[in-house]
Amino acid sequence: MTELNISQASRESDSRDFHSRDITDPVLARIGNTSLLPYPTSPAEGNINVKAEFENPTGSMKDRIAFGMVTLLEKRGVISQGDLLVEASSGNTAGGLALVANRRDYDAVITAPIENSPQKLGYVEALGAELVACPDVSADDERYYRTEAKRIAEERNGVWLDQYTNQLNPEVHSRWTGPELTDQYPDLTHVIAPMGTGGTMSGIAKWVKEYDSSITTIGVDAIESNISTAFDGETDGEHSTDVEGLGKGEKLPTMWFEYIDDVRSVSDADSFRQARRAANEHGILIGGSSGAALFVAHEIATQDPDSEIAVLACDGGEQYFDTLFDDDWLADRGYEF
């Protein structure tokens, strides 16, 4: 297995950013340059704009880190076409890497918990990558999906990207998503994004603080999660949430808290309710983690009528028709809207 050895030093980028317009592949060129959609608020509230990351080819912002990590590793001479790329994904990164591997002539193996959304995992095999479904077990079990990814990379001489520790994850957002956002929204006062690996919020926050240190950066966590407790310096507790892609059981190396002003926790019910409201009332179809971020944005807009808030919508709601948009699924889990 090729050891990436991507350290904290990666925070000092060897170039400022890169742009979607510079991507020559016609399919991969659709990654990035996503729309900023005005979200209706009352005249007494601040303004909210939704960064529509669901416009990326496989429907999520994870297309950015898949393309960005592969591109930067190529530039640094770590990987080359024909290599085997291995990744563990509990969600959208699976599809993003499968697409990039397909277009850039890499072999790819994705390990994922078997209970993952079938819509998300469907991208993997459809795009020619190998899917290894793993039981939903704790991290100390040898069958754990991240442990399995490391084992496969070692046995098959592959490169394990490991988005959960790889500093290129937030670096891509610092060099790409962040500059793109401030170009679109130069007068923003707040940036809000859901946190899973933390790479999106961390990278954008780093760029934003360099752009204008007065901008408030807020990560969003699930209530039954440990990102907010780690941010506050508290001891880890239980991690349990029905919101895919939100929260983690521990602080990860890809969480750059020094650039983040606050991490707020949102209940699963409020996350789902806000996502459904965005679709039903405003025609903006987003996932539950984006619903959580939008919930926090509404709180801030209500408190500060002069606020200019950018919300990162990590993925689209079409991947959740059988979960958060399914009344029976919600009722079975005790949610009443």
mmCIF file of N, CA and C in Angstrom, residues 33-109:
data_model
loop_
_atom_site.group_PDB
_atom_site.id
_atom_site.type_symbol
_atom_site.label_atom_id
_atom_site.label_comp_id
_atom_site.label_asym_id
_atom_site.label_seq_id
_atom_site.Cartn_x
_atom_site.Cartn_y
_atom_site.Cartn_z
ATOM 1 N N ASN A 33 -18.369 25.248 -9.679
ATOM 2 C CA ASN A 33 -19.101 26.363 -10.287
ATOM 3 C C ASN A 33 -20.605 26.196 -10.059
ATOM 4 N N THR A 34 -20.970 25.785 -8.862
ATOM 5 C CA THR A 34 -22.371 25.545 -8.532
ATOM 6 C C THR A 34 -23.084 26.857 -8.222
ATOM 7 N N SER A 35 -24.387 26.836 -8.389
ATOM 8 C CA SER A 35 -25.196 28.048 -8.240
ATOM 9 C C SER A 35 -25.313 28.487 -6.782
ATOM 10 N N LEU A 36 -25.576 29.762 -6.603
ATOM 11 C CA LEU A 36 -25.922 30.325 -5.304
ATOM 12 C C LEU A 36 -27.378 30.762 -5.396
ATOM 13 N N LEU A 37 -28.257 30.035 -4.712
ATOM 14 C CA LEU A 37 -29.696 30.228 -4.853
ATOM 15 C C LEU A 37 -30.250 31.061 -3.705
ATOM 16 N N PRO A 38 -30.919 32.186 -3.995
ATOM 17 C CA PRO A 38 -31.563 32.955 -2.924
ATOM 18 C C PRO A 38 -32.650 32.122 -2.253
ATOM 19 N N TYR A 39 -32.656 32.125 -0.925
ATOM 20 C CA TYR A 39 -33.666 31.391 -0.169
ATOM 21 C C TYR A 39 -34.597 32.400 0.484
ATOM 22 N N PRO A 40 -35.909 32.252 0.293
ATOM 23 C CA PRO A 40 -36.855 33.268 0.775
ATOM 24 C C PRO A 40 -36.789 33.478 2.290
ATOM 25 N N THR A 41 -36.709 34.735 2.685
ATOM 26 C CA THR A 41 -36.813 35.130 4.091
ATOM 27 C C THR A 41 -37.742 36.336 4.170
ATOM 28 N N SER A 42 -38.174 36.678 5.364
ATOM 29 C CA SER A 42 -39.063 37.828 5.533
ATOM 30 C C SER A 42 -38.253 39.118 5.485
ATOM 31 N N PRO A 43 -38.913 40.268 5.237
ATOM 32 C CA PRO A 43 -38.192 41.548 5.190
ATOM 33 C C PRO A 43 -37.456 41.879 6.486
ATOM 34 N N ALA A 44 -37.910 41.305 7.591
ATOM 35 C CA ALA A 44 -37.280 41.589 8.880
ATOM 36 C C ALA A 44 -36.078 40.698 9.157
ATOM 37 N N GLU A 45 -35.804 39.771 8.262
ATOM 38 C CA GLU A 45 -34.711 38.823 8.461
ATOM 39 C C GLU A 45 -33.539 39.131 7.543
ATOM 40 N N GLY A 46 -32.398 38.547 7.865
ATOM 41 C CA GLY A 46 -31.249 38.645 6.986
ATOM 42 C C GLY A 46 -31.445 37.818 5.730
ATOM 43 N N ASN A 47 -30.479 37.899 4.832
ATOM 44 C CA ASN A 47 -30.553 37.167 3.565
ATOM 45 C C ASN A 47 -29.838 35.821 3.668
ATOM 46 N N ILE A 48 -30.457 34.809 3.062
ATOM 47 C CA ILE A 48 -29.875 33.471 3.013
ATOM 48 C C ILE A 48 -29.708 33.064 1.558
ATOM 49 N N ASN A 49 -28.534 32.576 1.211
ATOM 50 C CA ASN A 49 -28.280 32.032 -0.119
ATOM 51 C C ASN A 49 -27.719 30.623 0.010
ATOM 52 N N VAL A 50 -28.259 29.716 -0.788
ATOM 53 C CA VAL A 50 -27.904 28.302 -0.708
ATOM 54 C C VAL A 50 -26.917 27.952 -1.817
ATOM 55 N N LYS A 51 -25.751 27.462 -1.440
ATOM 56 C CA LYS A 51 -24.748 27.000 -2.412
ATOM 57 C C LYS A 51 -25.140 25.594 -2.843
ATOM 58 N N ALA A 52 -25.574 25.472 -4.095
ATOM 59 C CA ALA A 52 -26.239 24.254 -4.583
ATOM 60 C C ALA A 52 -25.234 23.196 -5.018
ATOM 61 N N GLU A 53 -24.579 22.563 -4.054
ATOM 62 C CA GLU A 53 -23.585 21.538 -4.363
ATOM 63 C C GLU A 53 -24.198 20.277 -4.960
ATOM 64 N N PHE A 54 -25.514 20.159 -4.881
ATOM 65 C CA PHE A 54 -26.190 19.018 -5.514
ATOM 66 C C PHE A 54 -26.154 19.107 -7.032
ATOM 67 N N GLU A 55 -25.670 20.214 -7.588
ATOM 68 C CA GLU A 55 -25.522 20.343 -9.039
ATOM 69 C C GLU A 55 -24.305 19.588 -9.570
ATOM 70 N N ASN A 56 -23.429 19.133 -8.702
ATOM 71 C CA ASN A 56 -22.276 18.354 -9.153
ATOM 72 C C ASN A 56 -22.730 17.037 -9.781
ATOM 73 N N PRO A 57 -21.908 16.425 -10.638
ATOM 74 C CA PRO A 57 -22.358 15.287 -11.461
ATOM 75 C C PRO A 57 -22.988 14.126 -10.703
ATOM 76 N N THR A 58 -22.444 13.738 -9.550
ATOM 77 C CA THR A 58 -23.067 12.648 -8.798
ATOM 78 C C THR A 58 -23.932 13.168 -7.656
ATOM 79 N N GLY A 59 -24.231 14.450 -7.687
ATOM 80 C CA GLY A 59 -25.233 15.003 -6.786
ATOM 81 C C GLY A 59 -24.751 15.492 -5.445
ATOM 82 N N SER A 60 -23.438 15.653 -5.263
ATOM 83 C CA SER A 60 -22.963 16.144 -3.972
ATOM 84 C C SER A 60 -21.624 16.857 -4.093
ATOM 85 N N MET A 61 -21.280 17.587 -3.032
ATOM 86 C CA MET A 61 -20.010 18.300 -3.000
ATOM 87 C C MET A 61 -18.818 17.357 -2.903
ATOM 88 N N LYS A 62 -19.042 16.087 -2.603
ATOM 89 C CA LYS A 62 -17.934 15.146 -2.509
ATOM 90 C C LYS A 62 -17.252 14.921 -3.858
ATOM 91 N N ASP A 63 -17.913 15.280 -4.949
ATOM 92 C CA ASP A 63 -17.245 15.236 -6.250
ATOM 93 C C ASP A 63 -16.007 16.121 -6.238
ATOM 94 N N ARG A 64 -16.081 17.220 -5.494
ATOM 95 C CA ARG A 64 -14.942 18.144 -5.437
ATOM 96 C C ARG A 64 -13.719 17.484 -4.799
ATOM 97 N N ILE A 65 -13.920 16.829 -3.645
ATOM 98 C CA ILE A 65 -12.729 16.257 -2.997
ATOM 99 C C ILE A 65 -12.213 15.051 -3.764
ATOM 100 N N ALA A 66 -13.104 14.303 -4.405
ATOM 101 C CA ALA A 66 -12.639 13.169 -5.210
ATOM 102 C C ALA A 66 -11.746 13.668 -6.339
ATOM 103 N N PHE A 67 -12.223 14.652 -7.086
ATOM 104 C CA PHE A 67 -11.425 15.209 -8.178
ATOM 105 C C PHE A 67 -10.187 15.922 -7.639
ATOM 106 N N GLY A 68 -10.384 16.722 -6.600
ATOM 107 C CA GLY A 68 -9.282 17.517 -6.079
ATOM 108 C C GLY A 68 -8.166 16.680 -5.489
ATOM 109 N N MET A 69 -8.512 15.673 -4.692
ATOM 110 C CA MET A 69 -7.472 14.834 -4.091
ATOM 111 C C MET A 69 -6.703 14.068 -5.150
ATOM 112 N N VAL A 70 -7.416 13.507 -6.124
ATOM 113 C CA VAL A 70 -6.739 12.768 -7.193
ATOM 114 C C VAL A 70 -5.824 13.699 -7.983
ATOM 115 N N THR A 71 -6.310 14.881 -8.313
ATOM 116 C CA THR A 71 -5.512 15.832 -9.090
ATOM 117 C C THR A 71 -4.256 16.257 -8.340
ATOM 118 N N LEU A 72 -4.399 16.589 -7.059
ATOM 119 C CA LEU A 72 -3.245 17.029 -6.287
ATOM 120 C C LEU A 72 -2.248 15.898 -6.060
ATOM 121 N N LEU A 73 -2.739 14.687 -5.862
ATOM 122 C CA LEU A 73 -1.827 13.549 -5.705
ATOM 123 C C LEU A 73 -1.087 13.249 -7.001
ATOM 124 N N GLU A 74 -1.751 13.444 -8.131
ATOM 125 C CA GLU A 74 -1.065 13.297 -9.421
ATOM 126 C C GLU A 74 0.032 14.345 -9.561
ATOM 127 N N LYS A 75 -0.293 15.595 -9.243
ATOM 128 C CA LYS A 75 0.678 16.678 -9.378
ATOM 129 C C LYS A 75 1.891 16.463 -8.481
ATOM 130 N N ARG A 76 1.679 15.819 -7.358
ATOM 131 C CA ARG A 76 2.764 15.589 -6.410
ATOM 132 C C ARG A 76 3.476 14.265 -6.644
ATOM 133 N N GLY A 77 3.096 13.575 -7.722
ATOM 134 C CA GLY A 77 3.781 12.353 -8.112
ATOM 135 C C GLY A 77 3.484 11.143 -7.254
ATOM 136 N N VAL A 78 2.392 11.182 -6.505
ATOM 137 C CA VAL A 78 2.048 10.071 -5.614
ATOM 138 C C VAL A 78 1.311 8.970 -6.357
ATOM 139 N N ILE A 79 0.449 9.343 -7.302
ATOM 140 C CA ILE A 79 -0.329 8.368 -8.062
ATOM 141 C C ILE A 79 -0.226 8.679 -9.545
ATOM 142 N N SER A 80 -0.552 7.673 -10.355
ATOM 143 C CA SER A 80 -0.607 7.863 -11.804
ATOM 144 C C SER A 80 -1.669 6.941 -12.373
ATOM 145 N N GLN A 81 -2.106 7.236 -13.584
ATOM 146 C CA GLN A 81 -3.178 6.474 -14.210
ATOM 147 C C GLN A 81 -2.863 4.980 -14.206
ATOM 148 N N GLY A 82 -3.893 4.186 -13.927
ATOM 149 C CA GLY A 82 -3.734 2.748 -13.834
ATOM 150 C C GLY A 82 -3.580 2.237 -12.417
ATOM 151 N N ASP A 83 -3.278 3.131 -11.467
ATOM 152 C CA ASP A 83 -3.165 2.724 -10.068
ATOM 153 C C ASP A 83 -4.536 2.327 -9.517
ATOM 154 N N LEU A 84 -4.510 1.588 -8.430
ATOM 155 C CA LEU A 84 -5.734 1.226 -7.723
ATOM 156 C C LEU A 84 -5.969 2.223 -6.594
ATOM 157 N N LEU A 85 -7.119 2.886 -6.635
ATOM 158 C CA LEU A 85 -7.519 3.811 -5.581
ATOM 159 C C LEU A 85 -8.542 3.119 -4.691
ATOM 160 N N VAL A 86 -8.347 3.226 -3.394
ATOM 161 C CA VAL A 86 -9.246 2.596 -2.428
ATOM 162 C C VAL A 86 -9.773 3.674 -1.489
ATOM 163 N N GLU A 87 -11.057 3.618 -1.213
ATOM 164 C CA GLU A 87 -11.635 4.583 -0.281
ATOM 165 C C GLU A 87 -12.748 3.947 0.529
ATOM 166 N N ALA A 88 -12.873 4.395 1.763
ATOM 167 C CA ALA A 88 -13.993 4.021 2.627
ATOM 168 C C ALA A 88 -14.965 5.188 2.640
ATOM 169 N N SER A 89 -16.217 4.910 2.370
ATOM 170 C CA SER A 89 -17.207 5.986 2.303
ATOM 171 C C SER A 89 -18.510 5.541 2.929
ATOM 172 N N SER A 90 -19.045 6.380 3.806
ATOM 173 C CA SER A 90 -20.365 6.117 4.361
ATOM 174 C C SER A 90 -21.431 6.889 3.602
ATOM 175 N N GLY A 91 -21.061 7.444 2.441
ATOM 176 C CA GLY A 91 -22.038 8.231 1.702
ATOM 177 C C GLY A 91 -21.584 8.663 0.331
ATOM 178 N N ASN A 92 -21.523 9.986 0.129
ATOM 179 C CA ASN A 92 -21.400 10.549 -1.206
ATOM 180 C C ASN A 92 -20.018 10.442 -1.837
ATOM 181 N N THR A 93 -18.969 10.305 -1.046
ATOM 182 C CA THR A 93 -17.632 10.199 -1.625
ATOM 183 C C THR A 93 -17.514 8.980 -2.528
ATOM 184 N N ALA A 94 -18.280 7.954 -2.236
ATOM 185 C CA ALA A 94 -18.249 6.727 -3.043
ATOM 186 C C ALA A 94 -18.513 7.028 -4.512
ATOM 187 N N GLY A 95 -19.591 7.740 -4.781
ATOM 188 C CA GLY A 95 -19.933 8.060 -6.162
ATOM 189 C C GLY A 95 -18.951 9.012 -6.798
ATOM 190 N N GLY A 96 -18.502 10.007 -6.034
ATOM 191 C CA GLY A 96 -17.557 10.970 -6.579
ATOM 192 C C GLY A 96 -16.263 10.326 -7.020
ATOM 193 N N LEU A 97 -15.719 9.436 -6.192
ATOM 194 C CA LEU A 97 -14.462 8.779 -6.558
ATOM 195 C C LEU A 97 -14.665 7.806 -7.709
ATOM 196 N N ALA A 98 -15.796 7.112 -7.726
ATOM 197 C CA ALA A 98 -16.075 6.195 -8.838
ATOM 198 C C ALA A 98 -16.086 6.949 -10.162
ATOM 199 N N LEU A 99 -16.668 8.136 -10.163
ATOM 200 C CA LEU A 99 -16.716 8.940 -11.388
ATOM 201 C C LEU A 99 -15.320 9.390 -11.807
ATOM 202 N N VAL A 100 -14.562 9.931 -10.868
ATOM 203 C CA VAL A 100 -13.221 10.429 -11.193
ATOM 204 C C VAL A 100 -12.323 9.288 -11.657
ATOM 205 N N ALA A 101 -12.389 8.154 -10.994
ATOM 206 C CA ALA A 101 -11.584 6.997 -11.401
ATOM 207 C C ALA A 101 -11.949 6.554 -12.809
ATOM 208 N N ASN A 102 -13.224 6.560 -13.118
ATOM 209 C CA ASN A 102 -13.704 6.181 -14.448
ATOM 210 C C ASN A 102 -13.115 7.093 -15.521
ATOM 211 N N ARG A 103 -13.199 8.380 -15.293
ATOM 212 C CA ARG A 103 -12.772 9.343 -16.312
ATOM 213 C C ARG A 103 -11.252 9.498 -16.395
ATOM 214 N N ARG A 104 -10.541 9.169 -15.307
ATOM 215 C CA ARG A 104 -9.094 9.363 -15.288
ATOM 216 C C ARG A 104 -8.323 8.046 -15.396
ATOM 217 N N ASP A 105 -9.033 6.963 -15.717
ATOM 218 C CA ASP A 105 -8.389 5.667 -15.963
ATOM 219 C C ASP A 105 -7.674 5.091 -14.743
ATOM 220 N N TYR A 106 -8.359 5.123 -13.611
ATOM 221 C CA TYR A 106 -7.896 4.424 -12.415
ATOM 222 C C TYR A 106 -8.840 3.263 -12.131
ATOM 223 N N ASP A 107 -8.311 2.238 -11.480
ATOM 224 C CA ASP A 107 -9.172 1.233 -10.863
ATOM 225 C C ASP A 107 -9.590 1.766 -9.496
ATOM 226 N N ALA A 108 -10.773 1.386 -9.046
ATOM 227 C CA ALA A 108 -11.239 1.897 -7.756
ATOM 228 C C ALA A 108 -12.023 0.832 -7.007
ATOM 229 N N VAL A 109 -11.779 0.771 -5.705
ATOM 230 C CA VAL A 109 -12.550 -0.079 -4.799
ATOM 231 C C VAL A 109 -13.107 0.816 -3.698
#
